[in-house]
Amino acid sequence: MVLCFIALPVFLVLSIFSAKYRSLARRAMDCVFRTATLRPCDTGLDEELKAAGIAGIMKVSPSAAAFTNRHFEAISMALAILFVLSLVFTAEGLYNYWAYGNCNGKLGGFCPISDVQNGAVLKAPKTLHGISAGNPQANVTVVEFGCFTCPYTKAAEDGVRGMIANYSGRLHYVYEAFPIANHPYSQEAALAAFCANDEGKYWEYREAVFAAQDGLRANGTSVLYGIAGQLNLTRFGACMASGQFEGLLQQNTDECAASNIYGTPTFFVNGKPFVGQTAIFDVEKEVKRLLGE
Amino acid sequence: MALDAKLLRADFPVLAASKAIYFDSACTSLKPRAVIEAEASYYNEMGACAGRSHHSLAKKTEEKFESSRERIARFAGAKKEQLVFTKNTTEALNLVVRSLDYSQRRKIITTPLEHHSLLLPIMEQQRRGVAKMEMLGVLPDGTIDESSLSAIDRNTALVAIHHTTNTTGMRAPLEKIVKAAHDAGALVLIDGAQGVPHSRVDFGKLGADFLAFSGHKMCGPTGIGCLLGKKEAFEKLDTFIVGGETIETVSLEKVVWKAAPKRFEAGVQNYAGAIGLAAACDYLSRVGMENIERHEHGMAGKLIEAIKSIPGSTIYGSPDPSRRSALVSFSLKGVQPHQVALMADSLSKIALRSGVFCAQVGMHALGAPKEGAVRASLYLYNTEEEVRTFAEAMQKIAKVG
């Protein structure tokens, strides 16, 4: 019976895509309706789901299947509670987004669907202290606030490079470093990238840093030297030791603070913000729109 | 010549199409291509009424229908005049139980092991005050307690009993029961639904007054069944369902009924079903009922051996395979019967039946819990390899209990 409550929304959603789930959704709905009207649920759907589930688990782990069978009621009850809680939190988040412009409401905090954090709206950067590519005179400017050791920034990187290549001459791209505090060695990576830029090898080094992101996060700054094969290592070492770009990095960070950046990557397309790992797709659409494509 | 189940499987389109391990033949059997084609031949080649119209299509239908009656009757050791077509075994059993006269003799003797198709009509006759129901005893292993045959006396109108139960696959001691009933002057009605498809049943040698069976459990079509009856036994029955073709003459004052079997076959009949069932009888005869019986005893032994080796398993009825057809009801400790059947289907596409098998009283008498049991029922197309797959699946399922 409990399973039917979970099954109903799942099968309803699946029914949109495949007709074979519609009869299951109808049976789940019948069961839910019967339960709600204090009648026994006699569709047999819960038994079928239980058997199919245990048989599936059995193929992977017989002991896990035995555990599931013996504690099935408790497990399904726990799943039902989790399901109800997730529905409640989703509803609360949607309400907050509607009422406050942020899924966390008045408290603020990270919200993947919001450009409003901690009550502050994202603001377009003005000074553009970062590394740029493309045509500075272009009508479309894309600014990315990224973090070299952020997996989301790395995930967007292919899209960024593709966009720069596709719209060469018609696009001005600027990357501003935003070393996030809980991402290890992000600040060091940003400084190393500035040092590589000083030798005219920024883009090659940037590619190497993202490629080595996991190792960098795990093993620290030695990785930054290990991937610097295309650079003059003596000069690179001196640059890193001198801290000569710390001021520039601070300017980048200040700009992030001024723009109310709260997560990476954050993009601005002619001042319009886009946040998150998959935002690059929307960024490209916006660029196309602005270029009249 | 021994039966080669692997060879026979090619005759059954469902086995080729679904790759399922079909262990639910006690519910309904699969149908060979010859039967499907024979049934379709009525719609493709005739499509008319028998016994009414005089055009050539009607005559061809009549000829096929009556020759089917003859072939089916011969298969069961009867004459064609002794065969009444019904919808299924249920209708045939209802026909006898509800149409017999109980004014002189009040008692109907039966057993708790009967299928609802037999038990319920008897209970209905008792509820209406028409007859009184009495039970023969059943021993814990599902055997009829022969000492209880003394309940059959001069007040007994009918002894109604299974040939083979659908819960254990065990046979009733029919020879002794028929003798006891006839000694007391009572009629004997045998539910042959699980017997006729699985062994050589000769109505003449059986000595019973009525024998009922279904087509769909013996490779035939659904919707067709038979009631075999002796002429003098049919004459003791009142009309049941009446209508077209059941009368010689009719006026508002008087009806002259036809003799059996026509008296009990009202309306247009299931001609396609009868032609299909005759084809099924021909098919089973070609394979050989003795071969089928031998094959099933062998399978029963392997099934029982497989189930007995599972810790916590319970087999209902006698574990002696020589006393069974290839039908075993069982339960696994800690796993509900429905779950066992559903998991077997999910794991290895094994089709099993679960529940009380339309024999709630019987399953209770055998000691099964209210949820019932799991039933594996095999037929001529099942192989040892399938039994091995079944055994492996049951071993896995038992471990979740």
Tab-separated table of C-alpha atoms in Angstrom, chain B residues 131-399:
chain	number	residue	atom	x	y	z
B	131	ALA	CA	-30.021	-31.698	-0.862
B	132	LYS	CA	-27.784	-32.479	2.069
B	133	MET	CA	-24.010	-32.403	1.678
B	134	GLU	CA	-21.760	-34.917	3.427
B	135	MET	CA	-17.992	-35.235	3.285
B	136	LEU	CA	-15.699	-38.205	2.912
B	137	GLY	CA	-12.693	-38.040	5.230
B	138	VAL	CA	-9.256	-36.894	4.074
B	139	LEU	CA	-6.009	-38.077	5.659
B	140	PRO	CA	-3.177	-35.569	6.338
B	141	ASP	CA	-1.304	-36.670	3.188
B	142	GLY	CA	-4.313	-35.846	0.993
B	143	THR	CA	-5.503	-39.441	0.620
B	144	ILE	CA	-9.239	-40.156	0.820
B	145	ASP	CA	-9.989	-42.012	4.044
B	146	GLU	CA	-11.579	-45.164	2.667
B	147	SER	CA	-13.134	-45.987	6.010
B	148	SER	CA	-15.410	-42.987	5.480
B	149	LEU	CA	-16.965	-44.583	2.372
B	150	SER	CA	-19.566	-45.996	4.746
B	151	ALA	CA	-21.203	-42.555	4.551
B	152	ILE	CA	-22.490	-43.630	1.124
B	153	ASP	CA	-25.850	-45.202	1.893
B	154	ARG	CA	-29.358	-45.726	0.491
B	155	ASN	CA	-30.140	-42.042	1.109
B	156	THR	CA	-27.307	-40.969	-1.216
B	157	ALA	CA	-28.375	-39.582	-4.586
B	158	LEU	CA	-24.963	-38.607	-5.869
B	159	VAL	CA	-21.302	-39.147	-5.094
B	160	ALA	CA	-19.398	-36.265	-6.658
B	161	ILE	CA	-15.635	-36.485	-6.560
B	162	HIS	CA	-12.437	-35.601	-8.379
B	163	HIS	CA	-10.482	-37.946	-10.585
B	164	THR	CA	-7.259	-36.071	-9.759
B	165	THR	CA	-7.133	-33.037	-7.468
B	166	ASN	CA	-5.897	-29.684	-8.686
B	167	THR	CA	-4.120	-29.123	-5.360
B	168	THR	CA	-1.957	-32.224	-5.014
B	169	GLY	CA	-2.210	-34.027	-8.339
B	170	MET	CA	-3.271	-37.164	-6.432
B	171	ARG	CA	-6.003	-39.504	-7.628
B	172	ALA	CA	-9.073	-40.601	-5.708
B	173	PRO	CA	-9.629	-44.380	-5.255
B	174	LEU	CA	-12.364	-44.306	-7.879
B	175	GLU	CA	-12.828	-48.040	-8.274
B	176	LYS	CA	-13.807	-48.429	-4.630
B	177	ILE	CA	-15.890	-45.269	-4.607
B	178	VAL	CA	-17.834	-46.197	-7.742
B	179	LYS	CA	-18.504	-49.657	-6.338
B	180	ALA	CA	-19.651	-48.288	-2.960
B	181	ALA	CA	-21.921	-45.767	-4.696
B	182	HIS	CA	-23.473	-48.259	-7.074
B	183	ASP	CA	-23.932	-50.788	-4.297
B	184	ALA	CA	-25.986	-48.125	-2.534
B	185	GLY	CA	-27.866	-47.249	-5.746
B	186	ALA	CA	-26.291	-43.770	-5.997
B	187	LEU	CA	-25.004	-42.059	-9.117
B	188	VAL	CA	-21.342	-41.095	-9.472
B	189	LEU	CA	-20.149	-37.790	-10.946
B	190	ILE	CA	-16.417	-37.477	-11.581
B	191	ASP	CA	-14.614	-34.169	-12.027
B	192	GLY	CA	-12.077	-35.191	-14.641
B	193	ALA	CA	-10.627	-31.720	-15.302
B	194	GLN	CA	-7.199	-32.721	-13.966
B	195	GLY	CA	-7.442	-36.403	-14.840
B	196	VAL	CA	-8.480	-36.669	-18.497
B	197	PRO	CA	-5.632	-34.455	-19.787
B	198	HIS	CA	-2.915	-36.392	-17.962
B	199	SER	CA	-3.782	-40.081	-18.104
B	200	ARG	CA	-5.785	-42.620	-20.072
B	201	VAL	CA	-9.331	-42.270	-18.728
B	202	ASP	CA	-11.831	-44.742	-20.142
B	203	PHE	CA	-15.369	-43.752	-19.271
B	204	GLY	CA	-16.680	-47.222	-19.967
B	205	LYS	CA	-14.143	-48.955	-17.734
B	206	LEU	CA	-14.401	-46.287	-15.036
B	207	GLY	CA	-18.007	-47.297	-14.464
B	208	ALA	CA	-19.032	-43.836	-13.292
B	209	ASP	CA	-22.346	-42.328	-14.389
B	210	PHE	CA	-20.949	-38.928	-15.328
B	211	LEU	CA	-17.511	-37.614	-16.190
B	212	ALA	CA	-16.816	-33.915	-16.753
B	213	PHE	CA	-13.724	-32.337	-18.324
B	214	SER	CA	-12.537	-29.172	-20.070
B	215	GLY	CA	-10.890	-28.721	-23.438
B	216	HIS	CA	-8.485	-25.969	-22.434
B	217	LYS	CA	-6.594	-28.106	-19.903
B	218	MET	CA	-5.829	-30.769	-22.510
B	219	CYS	CA	-4.316	-28.694	-25.313
B	220	GLY	CA	-7.765	-27.750	-26.587
B	221	PRO	CA	-9.457	-24.360	-26.906
B	222	THR	CA	-11.067	-22.408	-24.091
B	223	GLY	CA	-14.858	-22.266	-23.913
B	224	ILE	CA	-15.477	-25.930	-24.657
B	225	GLY	CA	-16.012	-28.727	-22.169
B	226	CYS	CA	-17.705	-32.095	-22.044
B	227	LEU	CA	-20.056	-34.047	-19.877
B	228	LEU	CA	-20.004	-37.766	-20.526
B	229	GLY	CA	-22.984	-39.645	-19.157
B	230	LYS	CA	-24.666	-42.992	-19.357
B	231	LYS	CA	-28.007	-42.917	-21.180
B	232	GLU	CA	-29.981	-43.992	-18.124
B	233	ALA	CA	-28.124	-41.464	-15.957
B	234	PHE	CA	-28.943	-38.596	-18.349
B	235	GLU	CA	-32.587	-39.657	-18.186
B	236	LYS	CA	-32.564	-38.989	-14.458
B	237	LEU	CA	-31.602	-35.359	-14.996
B	238	ASP	CA	-34.123	-32.571	-15.353
B	239	THR	CA	-33.555	-29.899	-17.994
B	240	PHE	CA	-30.813	-27.370	-17.281
B	241	ILE	CA	-30.399	-24.570	-19.815
B	242	VAL	CA	-33.151	-24.841	-22.423
B	243	GLY	CA	-33.636	-23.244	-25.830
B	244	GLY	CA	-33.128	-23.876	-29.516
B	245	GLU	CA	-32.437	-27.455	-30.605
B	246	THR	CA	-33.317	-29.004	-27.210
B	247	ILE	CA	-36.865	-29.993	-28.178
B	248	GLU	CA	-38.669	-32.360	-30.523
B	249	THR	CA	-41.901	-30.352	-30.463
B	250	VAL	CA	-43.272	-27.490	-28.464
B	251	SER	CA	-46.721	-25.994	-27.943
B	252	LEU	CA	-47.911	-23.688	-25.203
B	253	GLU	CA	-49.311	-26.709	-23.443
B	254	LYS	CA	-46.532	-29.243	-23.839
B	255	VAL	CA	-42.826	-29.620	-24.599
B	256	VAL	CA	-41.337	-32.851	-25.879
B	257	TRP	CA	-37.650	-32.749	-25.143
B	258	LYS	CA	-34.992	-34.394	-27.255
B	259	ALA	CA	-32.932	-37.161	-25.745
B	260	ALA	CA	-29.449	-36.477	-24.459
B	261	PRO	CA	-27.083	-35.129	-25.581
B	262	LYS	CA	-29.208	-32.621	-27.546
B	263	ARG	CA	-31.544	-31.994	-24.620
B	264	PHE	CA	-28.666	-30.320	-22.806
B	265	GLU	CA	-27.189	-28.359	-25.712
B	266	ALA	CA	-29.321	-25.258	-25.995
B	267	GLY	CA	-28.615	-22.636	-28.641
B	268	VAL	CA	-25.871	-22.367	-31.215
B	269	GLN	CA	-22.910	-24.376	-29.997
B	270	ASN	CA	-19.202	-23.652	-29.848
B	271	TYR	CA	-18.470	-25.417	-33.141
B	272	ALA	CA	-14.963	-24.028	-33.441
B	273	GLY	CA	-14.202	-25.156	-29.889
B	274	ALA	CA	-15.500	-28.669	-30.541
B	275	ILE	CA	-13.456	-28.990	-33.741
B	276	GLY	CA	-10.393	-27.673	-31.876
B	277	LEU	CA	-10.917	-30.063	-28.972
B	278	ALA	CA	-11.205	-33.006	-31.353
B	279	ALA	CA	-7.891	-31.930	-32.872
B	280	ALA	CA	-6.429	-31.790	-29.349
B	281	CYS	CA	-7.642	-35.343	-28.660
B	282	ASP	CA	-6.057	-36.490	-31.921
B	283	TYR	CA	-2.814	-34.725	-30.962
B	284	LEU	CA	-2.714	-36.317	-27.493
B	285	SER	CA	-3.533	-39.716	-28.978
B	286	ARG	CA	-0.662	-39.388	-31.425
B	287	VAL	CA	1.712	-38.604	-28.552
B	288	GLY	CA	0.123	-41.392	-26.516
B	289	MET	CA	-1.579	-40.921	-23.168
B	290	GLU	CA	0.544	-43.671	-21.620
B	291	ASN	CA	3.664	-41.782	-22.737
B	292	ILE	CA	2.323	-38.567	-21.250
B	293	GLU	CA	1.497	-40.298	-17.968
B	294	ARG	CA	4.966	-41.856	-17.777
B	295	HIS	CA	6.621	-38.530	-18.628
B	296	GLU	CA	4.624	-36.773	-15.903
B	297	HIS	CA	5.468	-39.330	-13.217
B	298	GLY	CA	9.131	-38.808	-14.029
B	299	MET	CA	8.737	-35.041	-13.863
B	300	ALA	CA	6.794	-35.291	-10.597
B	301	GLY	CA	9.718	-37.186	-9.064
B	302	LYS	CA	12.205	-34.541	-10.127
B	303	LEU	CA	9.949	-31.689	-9.007
B	304	ILE	CA	9.428	-33.224	-5.578
B	305	GLU	CA	13.127	-33.981	-5.231
B	306	ALA	CA	13.975	-30.358	-6.114
B	307	ILE	CA	11.485	-28.869	-3.680
B	308	LYS	CA	12.340	-31.255	-0.859
B	309	SER	CA	15.991	-30.202	-1.067
B	310	ILE	CA	15.068	-26.591	-0.197
B	311	PRO	CA	15.349	-25.930	3.547
B	312	GLY	CA	12.030	-24.790	4.997
B	313	SER	CA	9.912	-26.030	2.101
B	314	THR	CA	6.578	-27.783	2.618
B	315	ILE	CA	4.943	-30.031	0.043
B	316	TYR	CA	1.186	-30.495	0.334
B	317	GLY	CA	-0.095	-34.003	-0.170
B	318	SER	CA	1.856	-37.219	-0.432
B	319	PRO	CA	5.516	-36.828	-1.453
B	320	ASP	CA	5.294	-40.131	-3.351
B	321	PRO	CA	5.609	-39.200	-7.063
B	322	SER	CA	4.016	-42.452	-8.199
B	323	ARG	CA	0.740	-41.226	-6.705
B	324	ARG	CA	0.766	-37.903	-8.554
B	325	SER	CA	0.572	-36.262	-11.913
B	326	ALA	CA	3.314	-33.669	-12.481
B	327	LEU	CA	1.632	-31.218	-10.127
B	328	VAL	CA	3.106	-30.106	-6.807
B	329	SER	CA	1.768	-27.498	-4.395
B	330	PHE	CA	4.315	-26.209	-1.930
B	331	SER	CA	5.347	-23.274	0.204
B	332	LEU	CA	8.685	-21.733	1.145
B	333	LYS	CA	9.278	-20.537	4.681
B	334	GLY	CA	9.261	-16.760	5.066
B	335	VAL	CA	8.171	-15.922	1.507
B	336	GLN	CA	4.519	-15.337	0.609
B	337	PRO	CA	3.243	-17.634	-2.172
B	338	HIS	CA	2.365	-14.705	-4.453
B	339	GLN	CA	5.853	-13.325	-3.947
B	340	VAL	CA	7.412	-16.673	-4.854
B	341	ALA	CA	5.419	-16.784	-8.099
B	342	LEU	CA	6.139	-13.157	-8.994
B	343	MET	CA	9.850	-13.512	-8.233
B	344	ALA	CA	10.084	-16.734	-10.260
B	345	ASP	CA	8.607	-14.845	-13.198
B	346	SER	CA	11.009	-11.924	-12.731
B	347	LEU	CA	14.072	-14.099	-12.220
B	348	SER	CA	13.636	-16.871	-14.786
B	349	LYS	CA	10.332	-16.279	-16.604
B	350	ILE	CA	8.778	-19.243	-14.807
B	351	ALA	CA	4.968	-19.228	-14.876
B	352	LEU	CA	3.621	-20.593	-11.575
B	353	ARG	CA	0.243	-20.353	-9.873
B	354	SER	CA	-0.105	-19.067	-6.327
B	355	GLY	CA	-2.997	-18.819	-3.898
B	356	VAL	CA	-5.617	-21.419	-3.001
B	357	PHE	CA	-6.240	-22.633	-6.582
B	358	CYS	CA	-10.054	-22.276	-6.406
B	359	ALA	CA	-9.975	-24.922	-3.679
B	360	GLN	CA	-9.900	-22.929	-0.461
B	361	VAL	CA	-11.483	-25.655	1.660
B	362	GLY	CA	-9.160	-28.260	0.198
B	363	MET	CA	-6.016	-26.233	0.814
B	364	HIS	CA	-7.130	-25.636	4.394
B	365	ALA	CA	-7.726	-29.389	4.801
B	366	LEU	CA	-4.179	-30.009	3.584
B	367	GLY	CA	-2.801	-27.650	6.221
B	368	ALA	CA	-1.910	-24.708	4.002
B	369	PRO	CA	-2.010	-21.180	5.485
B	370	LYS	CA	-4.741	-18.766	4.381
B	371	GLU	CA	-2.450	-17.256	1.732
B	372	GLY	CA	-2.353	-20.693	0.142
B	373	ALA	CA	0.665	-22.110	-1.626
B	374	VAL	CA	2.623	-22.132	-4.868
B	375	ARG	CA	1.722	-24.657	-7.551
B	376	ALA	CA	3.957	-26.013	-10.272
B	377	SER	CA	1.978	-28.048	-12.799
B	378	LEU	CA	3.733	-29.566	-15.787
B	379	TYR	CA	2.602	-31.179	-19.004
B	380	LEU	CA	3.922	-33.015	-22.004
B	381	TYR	CA	5.971	-30.037	-23.272
B	382	ASN	CA	8.016	-29.494	-20.076
B	383	THR	CA	11.596	-30.720	-19.858
B	384	GLU	CA	14.066	-31.793	-17.188
B	385	GLU	CA	16.157	-28.745	-18.042
B	386	GLU	CA	13.216	-26.527	-17.117
B	387	VAL	CA	12.838	-28.357	-13.821
B	388	ARG	CA	16.532	-27.688	-13.109
B	389	THR	CA	16.052	-23.968	-13.835
B	390	PHE	CA	12.990	-24.017	-11.580
B	391	ALA	CA	14.998	-25.682	-8.807
B	392	GLU	CA	17.770	-23.069	-9.052
B	393	ALA	CA	15.255	-20.217	-8.940
B	394	MET	CA	13.474	-21.722	-5.925
B	395	GLN	CA	16.784	-22.156	-4.099
B	396	LYS	CA	17.504	-18.450	-4.617
B	397	ILE	CA	14.029	-17.324	-3.631
B	398	ALA	CA	14.019	-19.501	-0.507
B	399	LYS	CA	17.107	-17.651	0.714
